[in-house]
């Protein structure tokens, strides 16, 4: 005879509780209706949770150094069986400390240390419906999630929201299904009524707070922010009106990365909150720079073996590890977006892969999501690409964060990992912790990148503090040939390869444009695509962003600016001692390079043109050292 359902559910819930806890639960004080969860150490961010005696509603606020950065904001979730946003009574509290180390294959910092304090508060309604609110606090922010036992029915929505001071400066991107809205500065209350990306940045009480999400999977639904002009409130709105659930549920984390701008930029909180890697052997996952041929050659290049071989030759000459073949390669010759039914036997891709491999270049291929939509399609495509020796896939046009598409992500992530295919998602969700759990995800678009013809310099200087904080970003810099279609200078375009982090850093220009700019080309030969450390040297969203990233014993520095020409002052905060610094900037007749020996902590000046920038390479100086290039 089977185990009774009630017994099975009780056992499952008990197992979940045991998994979450490492210490004995604290005794609940029936008079206690306010709780505080602080990050480890002094002056850390802290969450204050309060249960209202009258309404039974729970709210959460965030402070940092005693200053309020998120005002008391509602938390709660509504299911088919219960409204868990009101009429709640407190049951108990349990605490634990999290101390973890992990290593990534790409990102702003490969070695990670996670130290958080966690509190789990249990509530129930008068009818016995259960809600656990799990809150974590670390040095760089606060996050919370809801945990529900089984039997609660489908989720109908959240009452979660964030209350910001009305006059707080805000950098917001209008929500789009492809997450390609441009970031624009408003005030928290002054932003127009509408939906915004959940990666929203606010300047609050002497610091910054970036809203984010982590551990999003097909168990739930993607979030965006809904706002009504005239208020400082940003409500969580889900992509689905109803979320299908079966059994216990842990929702994604609602994260608030907070601190000074350097802390926000350096944060790995969304990765730290995510589940550990599901890929046991990651040795085949290799970040690198990529010669991307779409903006360079368009449709014609995608349907030409000869053109692709020429691109491979160029990548091999430059020692660039990858070449990416974009749309067209599996279409019927002379036809556009018509799949050749015999692509497996007719394709020239195996010949290209063999040709490239002999020259030390790996091949990444574009593929439309509709070709991988069903199990039968994936069984046809993925093993074939692996057998040919393709190293990565650029999957395009998901354009949804609804639960069915997120379940597709779960499936395709496991299957691409099984076939040793690195992944670049376009027309996609944004990282949200995905790169810790699935480290073969090298980069995601989810950004108004180089392909866009309406970008502004202000947008470019906001991305390092918003979209790129939460994970790799496939902006595709280096499109020197698109003069007049981009808002920045050539030196700024070089600087983007450092200012923007991407595990596959796709260079978007033509070989001819690189050859016409040998200083840029030589810099691209040196720049890594994974980093040992990242530091913000100077910045203000919408105005300037200067980031230093370390690869081995060298620091690469990228600066991008909006506004009029100026002389920028850059602090060389990369360590004590003497450094040889080679800087590429805009000159009267093109790019110029300047070498100087500086001490760590010195400030050096860069002449920046309107919408300009620079790129530097710094190495330890000693007598006889004349260049940092290798």
Coordinates of C-alpha atoms in Angstrom, one line a residue:
X1 CA 0.0 0.0 0.0
X2 CA 1.4 3.4 -1.0
X3 CA 2.5 6.1 1.5
X4 CA -0.5 8.5 2.3
X5 CA -0.1 11.8 0.5
X6 CA -0.1 13.8 3.8
X7 CA 2.7 11.7 5.2
X8 CA 4.7 12.0 1.9
X9 CA 4.3 15.8 1.9
X10 CA 5.3 16.0 5.6
X11 CA 8.4 14.0 4.9
X12 CA 9.4 16.1 1.9
X13 CA 8.9 19.3 3.8
X14 CA 11.0 18.0 6.7
X15 CA 13.7 17.1 4.2
X16 CA 13.7 20.6 2.8
X17 CA 14.0 22.1 6.2
X18 CA 16.9 19.9 7.1
X19 CA 18.6 20.8 3.9
X20 CA 18.4 24.5 4.6
X21 CA 19.5 24.5 8.2
X22 CA 22.9 23.9 9.8
X23 CA 22.1 25.2 13.3
X24 CA 19.5 24.6 15.9
X25 CA 16.4 26.8 15.3
X26 CA 16.0 29.8 17.6
X27 CA 13.1 29.8 19.9
X28 CA 10.3 32.0 18.7
X29 CA 9.2 34.9 21.0
X30 CA 5.5 35.3 20.5
X31 CA 5.9 39.0 21.1
X32 CA 8.6 39.4 18.5
X33 CA 7.4 41.0 15.3
X34 CA 10.5 42.6 14.0
X35 CA 13.7 40.8 12.9
X36 CA 17.0 42.0 11.5
X37 CA 19.4 40.0 9.3
X38 CA 22.8 41.6 8.8
X39 CA 25.8 40.8 6.7
X40 CA 28.9 39.4 8.4
X41 CA 31.1 42.1 9.9
X42 CA 30.5 45.7 10.8
X43 CA 28.7 48.3 8.8
X44 CA 27.2 45.7 6.5
X45 CA 23.9 45.8 4.7
X46 CA 21.0 44.7 6.8
X47 CA 17.4 43.6 6.2
X48 CA 14.7 44.6 8.7
X49 CA 11.6 42.4 8.5
X50 CA 8.4 43.4 10.2
X51 CA 5.0 41.7 10.7
X52 CA 2.2 44.2 11.1
X53 CA 0.0 43.2 14.1
X54 CA -3.2 44.6 12.5
X55 CA -3.0 43.4 8.9
X56 CA -0.8 40.4 9.3
X57 CA 1.3 41.7 6.4
X58 CA 5.1 41.4 6.2
X59 CA 7.4 44.2 5.0
X60 CA 11.1 44.4 4.4
X61 CA 13.5 47.3 4.4
X62 CA 17.2 47.5 3.8
X63 CA 19.8 49.7 5.5
X64 CA 23.5 50.1 5.1
X65 CA 25.7 51.7 7.7
X66 CA 22.5 52.8 9.5
X67 CA 21.1 54.6 6.5
X68 CA 17.9 53.4 4.8
X69 CA 18.4 52.4 1.2
X70 CA 15.2 50.5 0.6
X71 CA 12.2 51.8 2.5
X72 CA 9.7 49.3 4.1
X73 CA 8.3 47.4 1.1
X74 CA 5.7 44.6 0.9
X75 CA 6.6 41.0 0.6
X76 CA 4.1 38.2 -0.2
X77 CA 2.9 35.7 -2.7
X78 CA -0.6 34.6 -3.8
X79 CA -1.4 31.0 -4.8
X80 CA -4.6 29.2 -5.7
X81 CA -5.0 28.1 -2.1
X82 CA -4.1 31.2 -0.1
X83 CA -3.2 34.8 -0.1
X84 CA 0.1 34.8 1.7
X85 CA 0.5 38.5 1.7
X86 CA -1.8 39.2 4.7
X87 CA -3.4 37.7 7.8
X88 CA -0.1 36.0 8.7
X89 CA 1.0 34.9 12.1
X90 CA 4.6 34.2 13.1
X91 CA 5.6 30.6 13.8
X92 CA 9.4 30.4 14.2
X93 CA 12.8 31.6 13.1
X94 CA 15.9 29.7 12.2
X95 CA 19.4 31.1 11.4
X96 CA 22.5 29.8 9.7
X97 CA 25.8 31.1 8.3
X98 CA 26.9 30.4 4.8
X99 CA 30.6 30.2 4.0
X100 CA 31.5 28.8 0.5
X101 CA 34.2 29.0 -2.1
X102 CA 33.7 28.3 -5.8
X103 CA 35.5 28.9 -9.0
X104 CA 34.0 30.0 -12.3
X105 CA 35.3 29.5 -15.9
X106 CA 34.6 33.1 -16.9
X107 CA 33.4 36.4 -15.3
X108 CA 34.7 39.4 -13.5
X109 CA 36.6 37.3 -10.9
X110 CA 37.3 33.6 -11.3
X111 CA 37.7 32.7 -7.6
X112 CA 34.7 33.5 -5.4
X113 CA 34.2 33.6 -1.7
X114 CA 30.6 33.6 -0.3
X115 CA 29.9 34.7 3.2
X116 CA 26.3 35.4 4.1
X117 CA 24.0 35.3 7.1
X118 CA 20.6 33.6 6.5
X119 CA 17.4 33.8 8.5
X120 CA 14.3 31.7 7.7
X121 CA 11.1 33.1 9.1
X122 CA 8.0 30.9 9.1
X123 CA 4.5 32.2 8.9
X124 CA 1.0 30.7 8.5
X125 CA -2.5 31.9 7.9
X126 CA -5.5 31.0 10.1
X127 CA -6.3 28.2 7.8
X128 CA -2.8 26.7 8.1
X129 CA -1.3 27.8 4.8
X130 CA 2.5 28.1 5.2
X131 CA 4.9 30.7 4.0
X132 CA 8.7 30.7 4.7
X133 CA 10.5 33.9 4.0
X134 CA 14.3 33.2 3.6
X135 CA 16.5 36.3 3.9
X136 CA 20.2 36.5 3.2
X137 CA 22.6 39.4 3.9
X138 CA 26.2 39.7 2.7
X139 CA 28.8 42.4 2.3
X140 CA 27.4 43.5 -1.0
X141 CA 23.6 43.2 -0.5
X142 CA 20.4 41.6 0.7
X143 CA 18.2 39.0 -0.9
X144 CA 15.0 37.2 -0.1
X145 CA 12.9 34.3 -1.5
X146 CA 9.7 32.5 -0.7
X147 CA 9.6 28.8 0.2
X148 CA 6.3 27.0 0.1
X149 CA 5.4 23.4 1.0
X150 CA 3.5 21.3 -1.5
X151 CA -0.2 21.5 -2.0
X152 CA -0.4 25.3 -2.3
X153 CA -1.6 25.2 -6.0
X154 CA -0.4 27.3 -8.8
X155 CA 1.1 30.7 -8.1
X156 CA -1.0 33.6 -9.2
X157 CA 1.4 36.4 -8.5
X158 CA 3.6 38.2 -6.0
X159 CA 2.9 41.3 -3.9
X160 CA 6.6 42.0 -3.7
X161 CA 7.7 45.6 -4.3
X162 CA 10.5 48.0 -3.7
X163 CA 9.9 51.5 -2.2
X164 CA 12.5 54.0 -3.2
X165 CA 12.8 57.7 -2.2
X166 CA 10.8 59.7 -4.7
X167 CA 13.7 61.9 -5.7
X168 CA 16.3 59.1 -5.9
X169 CA 18.2 59.2 -9.2
X170 CA 17.3 56.1 -11.2
X171 CA 18.8 54.4 -14.3
X172 CA 16.1 52.2 -15.9
X173 CA 15.8 50.2 -19.1
X174 CA 12.3 49.9 -20.6
X175 CA 11.3 46.2 -20.4
X176 CA 11.4 44.2 -23.7
X177 CA 11.1 40.5 -24.1
X178 CA 14.6 40.5 -25.5
X179 CA 15.9 42.6 -22.6
X180 CA 17.3 45.2 -25.1
X181 CA 15.9 48.4 -23.6
X182 CA 18.3 51.3 -23.3
X183 CA 19.1 52.6 -19.9
X184 CA 17.9 56.2 -19.3
X185 CA 18.2 58.4 -16.2
X186 CA 15.1 59.4 -14.3
X187 CA 14.1 59.9 -10.7
X188 CA 12.4 57.0 -8.9
X189 CA 9.1 58.8 -9.0
X190 CA 9.6 60.7 -12.2
X191 CA 10.0 57.6 -14.5
X192 CA 7.1 57.2 -16.9
X193 CA 4.4 54.7 -16.0
X194 CA 5.4 51.4 -17.5
X195 CA 7.4 48.2 -17.2
X196 CA 11.2 48.2 -16.6
X197 CA 13.9 45.6 -16.5
X198 CA 14.4 44.3 -13.0
X199 CA 18.1 45.3 -13.2
X200 CA 17.3 48.8 -12.1
X201 CA 19.9 51.1 -10.4
X202 CA 19.0 53.7 -7.8
X203 CA 21.2 56.2 -6.0
X204 CA 20.0 56.2 -2.4
X205 CA 21.3 57.8 0.8
X206 CA 24.9 58.2 -0.2
X207 CA 25.2 55.0 -2.1
X208 CA 23.7 52.8 -4.9
X209 CA 21.3 49.9 -5.0
X210 CA 20.9 47.6 -8.0
X211 CA 17.8 45.5 -8.1
X212 CA 18.3 42.0 -9.5
X213 CA 17.0 38.4 -9.6
X214 CA 18.8 35.1 -9.1
X215 CA 18.1 31.3 -9.4
X216 CA 15.5 31.7 -12.1
X217 CA 14.5 28.4 -13.7
X218 CA 11.5 26.7 -15.3
X219 CA 10.0 26.2 -11.8
X220 CA 8.9 29.8 -11.9
X221 CA 8.5 32.9 -14.1
X222 CA 10.7 35.8 -15.0
X223 CA 10.2 39.2 -13.3
X224 CA 10.0 42.7 -14.5
X225 CA 9.3 46.0 -12.6
X226 CA 6.0 47.7 -12.9
X227 CA 5.9 51.4 -12.0
X228 CA 3.3 54.2 -11.8
X229 CA 4.7 57.7 -12.4
X230 CA 4.6 59.9 -9.3
X231 CA 5.5 57.1 -6.9
X232 CA 8.8 55.6 -5.8
X233 CA 7.3 52.1 -5.8
X234 CA 8.4 49.4 -8.2
X235 CA 6.3 46.2 -8.1
X236 CA 7.4 42.7 -9.2
X237 CA 5.3 41.7 -12.2
X238 CA 5.7 38.1 -13.5
X239 CA 5.7 37.0 -17.1
X240 CA 2.9 34.5 -16.5
X241 CA -0.5 35.1 -15.0
X242 CA -0.4 31.6 -13.5
X243 CA 2.7 29.6 -12.6
X244 CA 2.4 25.8 -12.8
X245 CA 3.8 24.2 -9.6
X246 CA 4.0 20.6 -8.5
X247 CA 5.1 20.1 -4.9
X248 CA 7.3 22.4 -2.8
X249 CA 8.5 25.6 -4.3
X250 CA 11.4 27.9 -3.7
X251 CA 11.0 31.1 -5.8
X252 CA 13.9 33.0 -7.4
X253 CA 15.8 35.4 -5.1
X254 CA 14.8 39.1 -5.1
X255 CA 18.2 40.7 -4.7
X256 CA 19.3 44.2 -3.8
X257 CA 23.0 44.8 -4.4
X258 CA 24.0 47.8 -2.4
X259 CA 27.0 49.8 -1.4
X260 CA 29.2 52.4 -3.1
X261 CA 29.5 52.2 -6.8
X262 CA 32.7 50.2 -6.6
X263 CA 31.0 47.6 -4.4
X264 CA 28.0 47.3 -6.8
X265 CA 30.3 47.0 -9.9
X266 CA 32.5 44.3 -8.3
X267 CA 29.5 42.4 -6.8
X268 CA 29.0 38.7 -7.7
X269 CA 25.8 38.5 -5.5
X270 CA 23.5 37.0 -8.2
X271 CA 26.0 34.3 -8.9
X272 CA 26.6 33.7 -5.2
X273 CA 22.9 33.1 -4.6
X274 CA 22.6 30.6 -7.4
X275 CA 22.9 26.8 -7.1
X276 CA 26.3 25.3 -7.6
X277 CA 27.5 24.0 -10.9
X278 CA 25.7 21.2 -12.5
X279 CA 28.6 20.5 -14.9
X280 CA 31.0 18.0 -13.2
X281 CA 33.8 18.4 -15.6
X282 CA 34.4 21.9 -16.9
X283 CA 37.8 21.4 -18.5
X284 CA 36.3 21.8 -22.0
X285 CA 34.9 25.2 -21.2
X286 CA 37.4 27.8 -22.5
X287 CA 36.6 31.5 -22.6
X288 CA 38.2 33.6 -25.4
X289 CA 38.0 36.3 -27.9
X290 CA 36.1 35.7 -31.1
X291 CA 36.1 37.1 -34.6
X292 CA 32.4 37.5 -35.3
X293 CA 31.3 37.8 -38.9
X294 CA 27.8 39.1 -38.9
X295 CA 28.4 42.8 -38.7
X296 CA 31.6 42.2 -40.7
X297 CA 30.1 40.2 -43.6
X298 CA 26.3 39.8 -43.1
X299 CA 24.2 37.3 -44.9
X300 CA 26.6 36.7 -47.7
X301 CA 29.4 35.6 -45.3
X302 CA 27.0 33.3 -43.5
X303 CA 26.4 31.3 -46.7
X304 CA 30.0 31.2 -48.0
X305 CA 32.6 28.6 -47.1
X306 CA 35.3 30.7 -48.8
X307 CA 34.4 33.8 -46.8
X308 CA 34.4 31.9 -43.6
X309 CA 37.8 30.3 -44.3
X310 CA 39.2 33.8 -44.9
X311 CA 37.9 34.9 -41.5
X312 CA 39.5 31.8 -39.9
X313 CA 42.8 32.7 -41.6
X314 CA 42.6 36.2 -40.1
X315 CA 41.7 34.9 -36.6
X316 CA 44.6 32.4 -36.8
X317 CA 47.1 35.2 -37.8
X318 CA 46.0 37.2 -34.8
X319 CA 45.9 34.1 -32.4
X320 CA 42.3 34.8 -31.7
X321 CA 40.9 31.5 -30.4
X322 CA 37.5 31.5 -32.0
X323 CA 35.6 32.5 -35.1
X324 CA 31.8 32.7 -35.1
X325 CA 29.6 31.8 -38.1
X326 CA 26.3 33.6 -37.9
X327 CA 23.0 33.1 -39.6
X328 CA 22.8 31.5 -43.1
X329 CA 25.1 28.5 -42.8
X330 CA 22.4 25.9 -42.7
X331 CA 19.9 27.7 -45.0
X332 CA 19.3 26.6 -48.6
X333 CA 21.9 28.2 -51.0
X334 CA 20.5 31.5 -52.2
X335 CA 17.5 31.4 -49.9
X336 CA 17.2 33.2 -46.7
X337 CA 15.7 31.6 -43.5
X338 CA 14.8 28.5 -45.4
X339 CA 16.4 25.5 -43.7
X340 CA 18.0 23.0 -46.0
X341 CA 16.3 19.8 -45.1
X342 CA 19.5 17.9 -45.9
X343 CA 21.8 20.3 -44.0
X344 CA 23.5 17.4 -42.2
X345 CA 24.8 16.0 -45.4
X346 CA 25.0 19.2 -47.5
X347 CA 26.6 21.5 -45.1
X348 CA 30.2 22.7 -45.5
X349 CA 30.5 23.2 -41.8
X350 CA 32.5 20.0 -41.1
X351 CA 35.0 21.1 -43.7
X352 CA 35.3 24.6 -42.1
X353 CA 35.7 23.1 -38.6
X354 CA 38.5 20.8 -39.8
X355 CA 40.2 23.7 -41.6
X356 CA 39.9 25.9 -38.5
X357 CA 41.1 23.3 -36.1
X358 CA 44.3 22.8 -38.2
X359 CA 45.0 26.5 -37.6
X360 CA 44.2 26.4 -33.9
X361 CA 40.8 28.2 -34.2
X362 CA 37.5 26.9 -32.7
X363 CA 34.2 27.4 -34.5
X364 CA 31.1 28.8 -32.8
X365 CA 27.8 28.6 -34.9
X366 CA 24.6 30.5 -34.8
X367 CA 21.3 28.6 -34.6
X368 CA 17.7 29.7 -34.2
X369 CA 15.8 28.6 -31.1
X370 CA 13.1 27.0 -33.3
X371 CA 15.6 24.5 -34.5
X372 CA 16.1 23.3 -30.9
X373 CA 12.5 23.5 -29.8
X374 CA 11.6 19.8 -29.5
X375 CA 13.5 16.7 -28.2
X376 CA 13.6 15.3 -31.8
X377 CA 15.2 18.5 -33.1
X378 CA 17.7 18.7 -30.3
X379 CA 18.6 15.0 -30.9
X380 CA 19.3 15.9 -34.5
X381 CA 21.2 19.1 -34.1
X382 CA 23.3 18.8 -30.9
X383 CA 25.0 15.4 -31.4
X384 CA 25.8 16.4 -35.0
X385 CA 27.4 19.7 -34.0
X386 CA 29.4 17.8 -31.4
X387 CA 30.5 15.2 -33.9
X388 CA 31.6 17.8 -36.3
X389 CA 33.8 19.4 -33.6
X390 CA 31.9 22.7 -33.2
X391 CA 32.9 24.3 -29.9
X392 CA 29.9 26.5 -29.2
X393 CA 26.4 27.5 -30.2
X394 CA 24.9 31.0 -30.3
X395 CA 21.2 30.4 -29.8
X396 CA 18.9 33.2 -30.8
X397 CA 15.3 34.5 -30.6
X398 CA 13.9 33.0 -27.3
X399 CA 12.3 36.4 -26.6
X400 CA 10.4 35.3 -23.5
X401 CA 10.9 34.8 -19.8
X402 CA 7.6 32.9 -19.4
X403 CA 7.6 29.6 -17.7
X404 CA 7.4 27.3 -20.8
X405 CA 10.5 29.1 -22.3
X406 CA 12.3 28.9 -19.0
X407 CA 11.7 25.1 -18.9
X408 CA 13.2 25.0 -22.4
X409 CA 16.3 26.8 -21.1
X410 CA 16.6 24.1 -18.3
X411 CA 16.5 21.4 -20.9
X412 CA 18.8 22.9 -23.5
X413 CA 21.3 23.8 -20.8
X414 CA 21.6 20.3 -19.7
X415 CA 21.8 18.9 -23.2
X416 CA 24.4 21.4 -24.5
X417 CA 26.5 20.6 -21.5
X418 CA 26.2 16.9 -22.2
X419 CA 27.4 17.5 -25.8
X420 CA 30.3 19.8 -24.7
X421 CA 28.9 22.9 -26.5
X422 CA 29.6 26.3 -25.0
X423 CA 26.5 28.6 -25.2
X424 CA 25.9 32.3 -26.2
X425 CA 22.3 33.2 -25.8
X426 CA 20.8 36.0 -27.9
X427 CA 17.3 37.4 -27.9
X428 CA 17.4 36.1 -24.4
X429 CA 16.9 36.4 -20.7
X430 CA 19.7 38.0 -18.7
X431 CA 22.2 36.0 -16.5
X432 CA 20.4 35.8 -13.1
X433 CA 22.9 33.3 -11.7
X434 CA 22.9 31.0 -14.7
X435 CA 26.6 31.1 -15.2
X436 CA 27.4 29.6 -11.8
X437 CA 24.9 26.8 -12.3
X438 CA 25.7 26.2 -15.9
X439 CA 29.3 27.5 -16.4
X440 CA 29.3 26.6 -20.2
X441 CA 27.0 29.7 -20.6
X442 CA 29.8 32.0 -21.7
X443 CA 27.7 35.1 -22.4
X444 CA 24.2 36.4 -23.1
X445 CA 22.9 39.3 -25.1
X446 CA 20.1 40.8 -23.1
X447 CA 21.5 44.3 -24.0
X448 CA 21.1 47.0 -26.6
X449 CA 24.5 46.2 -28.1
X450 CA 26.6 47.1 -31.0
X451 CA 24.0 46.1 -33.6
X452 CA 21.7 48.9 -32.4
X453 CA 21.8 52.1 -34.4
X454 CA 20.2 54.3 -31.7
X455 CA 22.5 53.8 -28.7
X456 CA 23.7 56.8 -26.8
X457 CA 27.0 57.4 -25.1
X458 CA 25.1 57.7 -21.9
X459 CA 23.7 54.2 -22.3
X460 CA 27.2 52.8 -23.0
X461 CA 28.5 54.4 -19.7
X462 CA 25.5 53.0 -17.7
X463 CA 25.9 49.3 -18.7
X464 CA 28.9 48.6 -16.4
X465 CA 26.8 49.6 -13.5
X466 CA 23.6 47.8 -14.5
X467 CA 23.4 45.0 -17.0
X468 CA 27.0 43.9 -16.8
X469 CA 27.0 43.8 -13.0
X470 CA 25.0 40.6 -13.0
X471 CA 26.9 38.6 -15.6
X472 CA 28.5 38.3 -19.0
X473 CA 27.2 40.6 -21.7
X474 CA 27.5 40.0 -25.4
X475 CA 27.6 43.6 -26.5
X476 CA 30.0 42.7 -29.4
X477 CA 32.5 45.7 -29.3
X478 CA 35.0 46.5 -32.0
X479 CA 32.8 47.6 -34.8
X480 CA 35.1 50.3 -36.1
X481 CA 33.6 50.2 -39.6
X482 CA 30.2 51.3 -38.3
X483 CA 31.2 55.0 -38.2
X484 CA 28.1 57.1 -37.8
X485 CA 26.1 54.2 -36.5
X486 CA 27.7 54.2 -33.0
X487 CA 27.9 57.1 -30.6
X488 CA 31.5 56.7 -29.5
X489 CA 35.1 57.2 -30.7
X490 CA 37.6 54.6 -31.8
X491 CA 39.5 54.7 -28.6
X492 CA 36.3 54.2 -26.6
X493 CA 35.5 51.2 -28.8
X494 CA 38.8 49.7 -27.8
X495 CA 38.0 50.5 -24.2
X496 CA 34.7 48.6 -24.4
X497 CA 36.6 45.3 -24.7
X498 CA 37.6 45.8 -21.0
X499 CA 34.8 47.9 -19.7
X500 CA 32.4 45.1 -20.8
X501 CA 32.9 41.6 -19.5
X502 CA 32.0 38.6 -21.7
X503 CA 33.2 35.0 -21.6
X504 CA 33.2 35.0 -25.4
X505 CA 34.2 38.5 -26.3
X506 CA 32.9 38.9 -29.9
X507 CA 34.8 41.4 -32.0
X508 CA 32.2 42.9 -34.4
X509 CA 34.5 44.7 -36.9
X510 CA 35.9 43.8 -40.3
X511 CA 39.5 42.6 -40.8
X512 CA 40.1 45.7 -42.9
X513 CA 39.0 48.0 -40.1
X514 CA 41.4 46.3 -37.7
X515 CA 44.3 46.5 -40.2
X516 CA 43.6 50.2 -40.5
X517 CA 43.9 50.5 -36.8
X518 CA 47.0 48.5 -35.8
X519 CA 47.1 49.8 -32.3
X520 CA 43.5 48.5 -31.7
X521 CA 44.3 45.3 -33.4
X522 CA 47.4 44.7 -31.2
X523 CA 45.4 45.4 -28.1
X524 CA 42.7 42.9 -29.2
X525 CA 45.6 40.4 -29.6
X526 CA 46.3 40.8 -25.9
X527 CA 43.0 41.2 -24.1
X528 CA 41.6 38.1 -22.2
X529 CA 38.0 37.1 -21.9
X530 CA 38.1 35.9 -18.3
X531 CA 39.5 37.8 -15.4
X532 CA 41.3 37.3 -12.1
X533 CA 40.0 40.5 -10.6
X534 CA 37.9 43.6 -11.4
X535 CA 38.1 47.1 -10.0
X536 CA 36.2 50.3 -10.6
X537 CA 38.7 53.1 -11.0
X538 CA 36.3 55.9 -11.7
X539 CA 32.6 56.2 -12.7
X540 CA 29.2 57.8 -12.7
X541 CA 26.3 56.1 -14.6
X542 CA 25.6 57.9 -17.8
X543 CA 28.8 60.0 -17.6
X544 CA 31.9 57.8 -17.3
X545 CA 33.0 54.3 -16.5
X546 CA 36.6 53.3 -16.0
X547 CA 37.2 49.6 -15.1
X548 CA 40.5 47.8 -14.5
X549 CA 40.6 44.0 -14.9
X550 CA 43.5 41.8 -14.1
X551 CA 44.6 38.9 -16.3
X552 CA 47.5 37.2 -14.7
X553 CA 50.1 39.8 -13.7
X554 CA 48.8 42.5 -16.1
X555 CA 46.0 45.0 -15.7
X556 CA 43.8 46.0 -18.6
X557 CA 42.0 49.3 -18.2
X558 CA 39.0 50.4 -20.3
X559 CA 37.4 53.9 -20.1
X560 CA 34.2 55.1 -21.8
X561 CA 32.7 58.6 -21.5
X562 CA 29.6 60.6 -22.4
X563 CA 29.4 64.3 -23.1
X564 CA 31.9 66.9 -24.2
X565 CA 35.6 66.5 -24.7
X566 CA 37.7 66.7 -21.5
X567 CA 40.9 65.8 -19.8
X568 CA 40.0 62.8 -17.7
X569 CA 41.8 62.1 -14.4
X570 CA 42.2 58.3 -13.8
X571 CA 43.5 56.9 -10.5
X572 CA 45.8 54.0 -11.0
X573 CA 44.5 52.0 -8.0
X574 CA 45.9 48.6 -9.1
X575 CA 48.5 48.0 -6.4
X576 CA 51.7 49.5 -5.0
X577 CA 54.9 49.7 -6.9
X578 CA 55.9 51.1 -10.3
X579 CA 53.9 50.3 -13.4
X580 CA 54.5 50.7 -17.1
X581 CA 51.2 52.0 -18.5
X582 CA 50.5 52.0 -22.3
X583 CA 47.4 54.0 -23.2
X584 CA 45.6 54.1 -26.5
X585 CA 43.6 57.3 -27.0
X586 CA 42.1 59.3 -29.9
X587 CA 44.5 61.6 -31.7
X588 CA 44.1 64.1 -34.4
X589 CA 44.7 61.6 -37.2
X590 CA 43.5 58.4 -35.5
X591 CA 44.5 56.3 -32.6
X592 CA 47.8 57.1 -30.7
X593 CA 49.7 55.3 -28.0
X594 CA 51.4 56.9 -25.0
X595 CA 53.8 55.1 -22.6
X596 CA 54.5 56.3 -19.1
X597 CA 55.9 54.8 -15.8
X598 CA 53.6 55.5 -12.8
X599 CA 53.3 54.4 -9.2
X600 CA 50.3 52.7 -8.0
X601 CA 47.9 55.2 -6.6
X602 CA 49.1 58.0 -9.0
X603 CA 46.5 59.7 -11.2
X604 CA 47.2 59.9 -14.9
X605 CA 45.5 62.2 -17.4
X606 CA 43.8 61.1 -20.6
X607 CA 42.6 63.5 -23.3
X608 CA 39.1 62.3 -24.2
X609 CA 37.1 63.5 -27.2
X610 CA 33.4 63.9 -27.2
X611 CA 31.8 60.5 -26.6
X612 CA 35.4 59.2 -26.3
X613 CA 37.4 56.8 -24.1
X614 CA 40.7 55.0 -23.9
X615 CA 42.3 51.6 -23.3
X616 CA 45.4 50.9 -21.2
X617 CA 47.6 48.0 -20.5
X618 CA 49.7 48.1 -17.3
X619 CA 52.5 45.7 -16.2
X620 CA 55.2 45.8 -13.5
X621 CA 58.0 48.1 -14.6
X622 CA 61.7 47.3 -14.1
X623 CA 64.7 48.6 -16.0
X624 CA 64.7 47.4 -19.6
X625 CA 60.9 46.9 -19.9
X626 CA 59.6 48.9 -22.8
X627 CA 56.2 47.3 -23.5
X628 CA 53.6 45.3 -21.8
X629 CA 52.7 43.4 -25.0
X630 CA 53.7 39.7 -25.2

